[in-house]
Coordinates of C-alpha atoms in Angstrom, one line a residue:
M1 CA -84.8 -41.5 -7.1
G2 CA -85.0 -42.1 -3.4
E3 CA -85.5 -39.3 -0.9
S4 CA -81.9 -39.4 0.4
S5 CA -80.5 -39.4 -3.1
S6 CA -82.7 -36.4 -4.0
T7 CA -81.7 -34.6 -0.9
G8 CA -78.1 -35.2 -1.6
T9 CA -78.5 -33.9 -5.2
W10 CA -80.1 -30.7 -4.0
R11 CA -77.5 -30.2 -1.3
R12 CA -74.8 -30.4 -4.0
A13 CA -76.8 -28.1 -6.1
G14 CA -77.1 -25.6 -3.2
F15 CA -73.4 -25.7 -2.6
A16 CA -72.7 -25.3 -6.3
G17 CA -75.1 -22.4 -6.5
A18 CA -73.5 -20.7 -3.6
A19 CA -70.1 -21.1 -5.2
I20 CA -71.2 -19.7 -8.5
G21 CA -72.8 -16.8 -6.7
V22 CA -69.4 -15.9 -5.2
L23 CA -67.5 -16.4 -8.5
A24 CA -69.9 -14.5 -10.6
A25 CA -69.6 -11.5 -8.3
G26 CA -65.8 -11.7 -8.6
A27 CA -65.5 -12.8 -5.0
A28 CA -64.4 -16.0 -3.2
A29 CA -65.9 -18.5 -0.8
G30 CA -66.3 -17.8 2.9
V31 CA -68.2 -14.5 2.7
A32 CA -70.5 -13.7 5.6
V33 CA -74.0 -12.8 4.4
E34 CA -76.4 -10.8 6.5
R35 CA -79.4 -12.9 7.8
L36 CA -82.4 -12.4 5.7
T37 CA -85.5 -11.4 7.7
V38 CA -88.1 -11.3 5.0
G39 CA -90.0 -14.4 4.0
R40 CA -88.8 -16.2 0.9
S41 CA -92.1 -16.0 -0.9
V42 CA -92.2 -12.2 -0.3
R43 CA -88.7 -11.9 -1.7
Q44 CA -89.6 -13.9 -4.8
K45 CA -92.6 -11.8 -5.4
A46 CA -90.4 -8.6 -5.0
R47 CA -87.9 -9.9 -7.6
L48 CA -90.7 -10.7 -10.1
A49 CA -92.2 -7.2 -9.6
L50 CA -88.8 -5.6 -10.1
D51 CA -88.3 -7.7 -13.3
A52 CA -91.6 -6.6 -14.6
T53 CA -91.3 -2.9 -13.8
G54 CA -87.6 -2.1 -13.7
P55 CA -86.7 0.4 -16.5
Y56 CA -83.1 -0.7 -16.8
G57 CA -81.5 -2.5 -19.7
G58 CA -84.3 -1.8 -22.2
L59 CA -82.4 0.6 -24.5
R60 CA -81.8 -0.9 -27.9
G61 CA -80.1 0.5 -31.0
T62 CA -79.4 -0.6 -34.6
S63 CA -78.0 -4.1 -34.3
G64 CA -75.1 -5.6 -36.1
R65 CA -72.7 -8.5 -36.0
A66 CA -69.0 -8.8 -36.5
L67 CA -67.0 -12.0 -37.0
A68 CA -64.0 -12.6 -34.7
D69 CA -60.9 -14.1 -36.3
D70 CA -62.0 -17.5 -35.0
G71 CA -65.5 -17.2 -36.4
T72 CA -67.3 -16.2 -33.2
V73 CA -70.2 -13.9 -33.9
L74 CA -70.0 -10.7 -31.9
Y75 CA -73.2 -8.7 -31.4
Y76 CA -73.2 -4.9 -31.2
E77 CA -75.6 -2.0 -31.3
V78 CA -75.1 1.5 -32.7
D79 CA -76.9 4.6 -31.5
E80 CA -76.5 7.3 -34.1
V81 CA -76.5 11.1 -33.6
E82 CA -80.0 12.5 -33.8
A83 CA -80.2 15.4 -36.3
D84 CA -83.0 16.9 -34.3
A85 CA -81.7 16.3 -30.8
A86 CA -83.1 18.8 -28.3
P87 CA -80.7 21.8 -28.1
A88 CA -81.3 22.0 -24.3
R89 CA -79.8 18.5 -23.9
R90 CA -76.8 19.4 -26.0
R91 CA -76.2 22.5 -24.0
R92 CA -76.4 20.6 -20.8
L93 CA -73.8 18.0 -21.7
F94 CA -71.6 19.6 -24.3
G95 CA -72.1 23.3 -24.8
R96 CA -73.9 25.1 -27.7
K97 CA -72.2 23.6 -30.8
E98 CA -72.8 20.4 -32.6
P99 CA -70.9 17.3 -31.6
A100 CA -68.0 16.3 -33.8
P101 CA -68.2 13.0 -35.7
V102 CA -66.8 10.6 -33.1
T103 CA -67.8 7.1 -32.0
V104 CA -67.8 6.3 -28.3
V105 CA -67.3 2.5 -27.9
F106 CA -68.4 0.8 -24.6
S107 CA -66.9 -2.5 -23.5
H108 CA -68.5 -4.3 -20.5
G109 CA -67.1 -6.4 -17.7
Y110 CA -67.0 -10.1 -16.7
C111 CA -70.5 -11.7 -16.3
L112 CA -72.2 -8.5 -17.5
T113 CA -73.5 -7.3 -20.9
Q114 CA -73.6 -4.1 -22.9
D115 CA -76.7 -3.1 -20.8
S116 CA -74.4 -2.5 -17.8
W117 CA -73.9 1.0 -19.4
H118 CA -77.6 1.8 -19.3
F119 CA -77.4 5.2 -17.6
Q120 CA -74.5 6.4 -19.7
R121 CA -76.2 5.2 -22.8
A122 CA -79.4 7.0 -21.9
A123 CA -77.5 10.3 -21.2
L124 CA -75.5 10.2 -24.5
R125 CA -78.2 8.8 -26.6
G126 CA -78.6 10.8 -29.8
L127 CA -76.0 13.3 -28.8
V128 CA -72.9 11.4 -30.0
R129 CA -72.5 8.2 -32.0
T130 CA -72.1 5.2 -29.6
V131 CA -71.3 1.5 -30.0
H132 CA -72.2 -1.0 -27.4
W133 CA -71.1 -4.6 -27.8
D134 CA -71.3 -7.9 -26.0
Q135 CA -68.1 -9.7 -25.3
R136 CA -67.8 -13.3 -26.7
S137 CA -70.0 -15.8 -24.8
H138 CA -71.8 -12.9 -23.0
G139 CA -75.2 -11.3 -23.8
R140 CA -76.3 -11.7 -27.4
S141 CA -72.8 -12.6 -28.7
G142 CA -72.1 -16.2 -29.7
Q143 CA -70.2 -18.7 -27.6
G144 CA -66.5 -18.5 -28.3
V145 CA -65.8 -20.9 -31.2
S146 CA -62.2 -21.5 -30.1
Q147 CA -63.3 -22.3 -26.6
S148 CA -65.4 -25.3 -27.7
G149 CA -64.8 -28.6 -29.3
A150 CA -61.9 -31.1 -29.2
D151 CA -59.4 -28.4 -30.0
A152 CA -60.7 -25.8 -27.4
V153 CA -58.2 -23.3 -26.2
P154 CA -58.5 -21.1 -23.1
V155 CA -60.0 -17.6 -23.5
T156 CA -57.4 -14.8 -22.9
I157 CA -57.5 -11.1 -22.5
D158 CA -55.4 -10.9 -25.7
R159 CA -58.3 -12.7 -27.5
L160 CA -60.7 -10.1 -26.3
G161 CA -58.5 -7.3 -27.6
R162 CA -58.7 -8.9 -31.1
D163 CA -62.4 -9.2 -30.7
L164 CA -62.7 -5.5 -30.0
R165 CA -60.7 -4.8 -33.2
S166 CA -63.1 -7.0 -35.2
V167 CA -66.1 -5.0 -33.8
L168 CA -64.4 -1.6 -34.5
D169 CA -63.6 -2.6 -38.1
V170 CA -67.3 -3.2 -38.8
A171 CA -69.1 -0.9 -36.4
A172 CA -66.8 2.1 -36.6
P173 CA -64.5 1.7 -39.7
E174 CA -63.6 5.4 -39.9
G175 CA -63.4 8.5 -37.7
P176 CA -62.1 9.2 -34.3
L177 CA -62.8 6.8 -31.4
V178 CA -63.2 7.2 -27.6
L179 CA -62.9 3.8 -25.9
V180 CA -64.7 3.2 -22.6
G181 CA -64.1 0.0 -20.7
H182 CA -65.3 -1.3 -17.3
S183 CA -63.4 -4.1 -15.5
M184 CA -62.7 -6.8 -18.1
G185 CA -63.7 -4.2 -20.8
G186 CA -60.9 -2.0 -19.7
M187 CA -58.5 -4.9 -19.9
T188 CA -59.8 -5.6 -23.4
I189 CA -58.9 -2.0 -24.4
M190 CA -55.3 -2.5 -23.0
A191 CA -55.0 -5.7 -25.1
L192 CA -56.1 -3.8 -28.2
A193 CA -53.4 -1.3 -27.6
E194 CA -50.8 -3.9 -27.0
R195 CA -51.5 -5.7 -30.3
Y196 CA -52.5 -2.7 -32.4
P197 CA -50.5 0.3 -31.1
E198 CA -50.6 2.1 -34.5
F199 CA -54.3 1.7 -34.8
V200 CA -54.7 3.3 -31.4
R201 CA -52.4 6.2 -32.3
D202 CA -54.2 6.7 -35.6
R203 CA -57.8 6.4 -34.5
V204 CA -58.3 6.8 -30.7
V205 CA -58.7 10.3 -29.3
G206 CA -59.7 9.4 -25.7
V207 CA -59.9 6.5 -23.2
A208 CA -61.8 5.8 -20.0
F209 CA -60.8 3.0 -17.7
V210 CA -63.6 2.4 -15.2
G211 CA -63.1 0.0 -12.2
T212 CA -60.4 -2.0 -14.0
S213 CA -56.8 -3.2 -13.6
A214 CA -53.6 -3.5 -15.6
G215 CA -52.5 -6.7 -13.7
K216 CA -51.6 -8.3 -10.4
L217 CA -55.2 -9.4 -9.9
G218 CA -53.8 -12.5 -8.0
E219 CA -53.1 -10.1 -5.1
V220 CA -56.7 -9.0 -4.7
S221 CA -58.2 -10.2 -1.4
Y222 CA -61.9 -9.5 -2.1
G223 CA -62.2 -8.1 1.4
L224 CA -61.5 -11.6 2.9
P225 CA -58.8 -12.7 5.3
I226 CA -55.6 -13.5 3.6
A227 CA -55.6 -17.1 4.8
G228 CA -59.1 -17.7 3.4
V229 CA -58.1 -16.1 0.1
N230 CA -55.1 -18.3 -0.2
A231 CA -57.1 -21.4 0.5
V232 CA -59.7 -20.5 -2.1
R233 CA -57.0 -19.9 -4.7
R234 CA -55.6 -23.3 -4.2
V235 CA -58.9 -25.1 -4.8
L236 CA -60.6 -22.7 -7.2
P237 CA -59.3 -24.0 -10.5
G238 CA -60.5 -27.5 -9.7
V239 CA -63.8 -26.3 -8.4
L240 CA -64.4 -24.2 -11.5
R241 CA -63.6 -27.2 -13.8
A242 CA -66.0 -29.3 -11.8
L243 CA -68.8 -26.7 -11.9
G244 CA -68.3 -26.1 -15.6
S245 CA -68.8 -29.9 -16.2
Q246 CA -72.1 -29.9 -14.2
A247 CA -73.8 -26.9 -15.7
E248 CA -77.3 -28.2 -15.3
L249 CA -76.8 -29.0 -11.7
V250 CA -75.2 -25.6 -11.0
E251 CA -78.0 -23.7 -12.7
R252 CA -80.5 -25.5 -10.5
G253 CA -78.3 -24.6 -7.5
R254 CA -78.3 -20.9 -8.5
R255 CA -82.1 -20.9 -8.5
A256 CA -82.2 -22.8 -5.2
T257 CA -79.8 -20.3 -3.5
A258 CA -81.2 -17.1 -5.1
D259 CA -81.3 -15.2 -1.8
L260 CA -77.6 -15.9 -1.1
F261 CA -76.8 -15.1 -4.7
A262 CA -78.6 -11.7 -4.4
G263 CA -76.8 -10.9 -1.2
L264 CA -73.4 -11.6 -2.7
I265 CA -74.2 -9.6 -5.8
K266 CA -75.0 -6.6 -3.7
K267 CA -72.0 -6.9 -1.5
Y268 CA -69.5 -7.2 -4.4
S269 CA -71.2 -4.8 -6.8
F270 CA -72.2 -1.9 -4.6
A271 CA -70.9 0.0 -1.6
S272 CA -73.9 2.3 -0.9
K273 CA -76.5 1.1 1.5
D274 CA -79.3 2.9 -0.4
V275 CA -78.9 1.4 -3.8
D276 CA -82.2 1.4 -5.8
P277 CA -83.6 -2.2 -5.4
A278 CA -84.4 -2.2 -9.1
V279 CA -80.8 -1.4 -10.0
A280 CA -79.5 -4.2 -7.7
R281 CA -82.0 -6.6 -9.3
F282 CA -80.9 -5.4 -12.8
A283 CA -77.3 -6.3 -11.9
E284 CA -78.3 -9.6 -10.5
R285 CA -80.2 -10.5 -13.7
M286 CA -77.2 -9.8 -15.8
I287 CA -74.8 -11.8 -13.7
E288 CA -77.1 -14.7 -13.2
S289 CA -77.7 -14.9 -17.0
T290 CA -74.0 -15.8 -17.5
P291 CA -73.8 -19.6 -17.9
I292 CA -71.5 -21.4 -15.5
D293 CA -69.3 -22.8 -18.2
V294 CA -68.6 -19.2 -19.4
V295 CA -67.8 -18.1 -15.8
A296 CA -65.4 -21.1 -15.6
A297 CA -63.8 -20.4 -19.0
F298 CA -63.1 -16.8 -18.4
Y299 CA -61.9 -16.8 -14.8
P300 CA -58.3 -18.1 -15.4
A301 CA -57.6 -15.2 -17.9
F302 CA -57.6 -12.7 -15.1
A303 CA -54.7 -14.3 -13.2
E304 CA -52.6 -14.1 -16.3
H305 CA -53.6 -10.6 -17.2
D306 CA -50.7 -8.2 -17.2
K307 CA -51.0 -5.2 -19.6
A308 CA -49.1 -2.4 -17.7
A309 CA -46.6 -2.3 -20.6
A310 CA -49.3 -1.4 -23.0
L311 CA -50.5 1.7 -21.2
P312 CA -47.9 4.1 -22.5
V313 CA -49.7 3.8 -25.9
F314 CA -52.3 6.0 -24.3
R315 CA -49.8 8.5 -22.9
E316 CA -50.5 11.3 -25.4
L317 CA -54.3 10.9 -25.1
P318 CA -56.9 12.3 -22.7
V319 CA -57.5 9.5 -20.2
L320 CA -60.1 9.1 -17.5
A321 CA -59.2 6.6 -14.7
L322 CA -62.2 6.1 -12.4
A323 CA -63.1 3.7 -9.7
G324 CA -65.3 3.4 -6.6
D325 CA -63.4 3.8 -3.3
H326 CA -64.9 0.5 -2.0
D327 CA -64.4 -1.7 -5.0
L328 CA -63.7 -5.2 -3.7
V329 CA -63.2 -6.8 -7.1
T330 CA -60.7 -4.4 -8.8
P331 CA -59.7 -2.2 -5.9
S332 CA -59.2 1.5 -6.5
S333 CA -55.5 1.1 -5.9
H334 CA -55.4 -0.7 -9.3
T335 CA -57.0 2.4 -10.9
E336 CA -54.4 4.6 -9.1
A337 CA -51.7 2.4 -10.5
I338 CA -53.0 3.0 -14.1
A339 CA -53.0 6.8 -13.4
D340 CA -49.4 6.5 -12.1
L341 CA -48.4 5.1 -15.5
L342 CA -50.4 7.8 -17.3
P343 CA -49.4 11.0 -15.5
D344 CA -51.8 13.2 -17.5
A345 CA -54.8 11.0 -16.8
E346 CA -57.7 12.4 -14.7
L347 CA -57.9 10.2 -11.6
V348 CA -61.4 10.0 -10.0
I349 CA -62.2 7.9 -7.0
V350 CA -65.9 8.0 -6.4
P351 CA -66.9 8.1 -2.7
D352 CA -69.1 5.2 -1.4
G353 CA -68.7 3.4 -4.8
G354 CA -68.4 -0.3 -5.5
H355 CA -67.4 -2.3 -8.5
L356 CA -70.5 -1.4 -10.6
V357 CA -69.9 2.3 -10.0
M358 CA -71.5 3.2 -13.3
L359 CA -74.8 1.8 -12.1
E360 CA -74.4 2.9 -8.5
H361 CA -73.3 6.5 -9.1
P362 CA -74.4 7.1 -12.7
E363 CA -74.3 10.9 -12.6
A364 CA -70.7 10.9 -11.4
V365 CA -69.6 8.5 -14.1
T366 CA -71.6 10.2 -16.9
D367 CA -70.4 13.7 -16.0
R368 CA -66.7 12.6 -16.1
L369 CA -67.3 10.8 -19.4
A370 CA -68.8 14.0 -20.8
D371 CA -65.7 15.9 -19.5
L372 CA -63.5 13.3 -21.3
L373 CA -65.3 13.9 -24.6
V374 CA -64.7 17.6 -24.3
R375 CA -61.0 17.1 -23.4
A376 CA -60.6 14.7 -26.4
G377 CA -61.9 17.3 -28.8
A378 CA -64.9 15.1 -29.6
V379 CA -67.3 17.8 -28.6
P380 CA -66.6 21.5 -28.0
G381 CA -67.5 23.6 -25.0
T382 CA -67.5 22.9 -21.3
V383 CA -69.5 20.5 -19.2
P384 CA -71.0 21.3 -15.9
V385 CA -69.9 18.8 -13.3
R386 CA -71.9 18.0 -10.2
P387 CA -69.8 18.5 -7.0
E388 CA -70.5 15.0 -5.8
S389 CA -68.9 13.5 -8.8
R390 CA -65.5 15.1 -8.1
N391 CA -62.7 13.7 -6.0
G392 CA -60.5 16.2 -4.2

């Protein structure tokens, strides 16, 4: 290969990598990135050091697998209640009595994995039964069977709702459920309710929607000028198809544009200026591990997502609707819209919070989840809530 050809290939890889950095963060092209002032070799060494020492994402439970109705293997892990859990920890979160037999099920967002709930999992570990699962084509779950081959069909939020039911039937076949969903995970819960309303009424005793939306995602500007957003929306479907067909080139581009990618992740994941670098790198690793063809396959589903009509199924339940006040991906106004349709829901807008609010402000999210478990009757007693996790 000649020098000019090689240069052209890497230039295309760079452009592709830049584009996937934007898409994987839930953003759009044309973002201004602050100039990097530290040498590239220093930054690379810092990333390697964070990968080696970062404590996040290492929690593991009893693994299991469920089969979706199209044959896709869905991976999940269960953390059981510890019979000898320290009384002091139980008192701190739930009061003095034993937790009731409930399963708390966590559903993660687009381009993430079950490990995105690291802090909440650590806080609840051993105190209540929890299930953490990877959505199809994410994490340790298999590639979507119906999204591959000659008869491939697009992935939809409805499909994800059926996947969640498949996981629940195996991982939590009986007993009360509290469903917790972030971003795409919250949409998955809405799809479950739309398709299986009687199941929700019979089994679900509480729901938490974290940084998610019931629809109208086509109106989100991602913090960009309207003209730029409209231009991106016109070309994005074609760009995604092209990127998905050149996976190897794009993955090379992601590596070549790692600094740009990291800057975009931080911008569209967090609002705080003092986010722990290890947490930021943890988020970056999850997102960059999502293959480009998966990013491309899932993206169109969000434009079609409209589940506002399903929300009344939760009207009689304790509901938490929580978002960061500077979420650029699923703005807090979308969480407020969910609360408007569920008047008894607790609405919490976390100050200085971005899209990955559960990683950015873990204490605020964990405290509110603990409150939800109490309100749902899953655990007795009261939960001390730190002032900084409250809104108003």
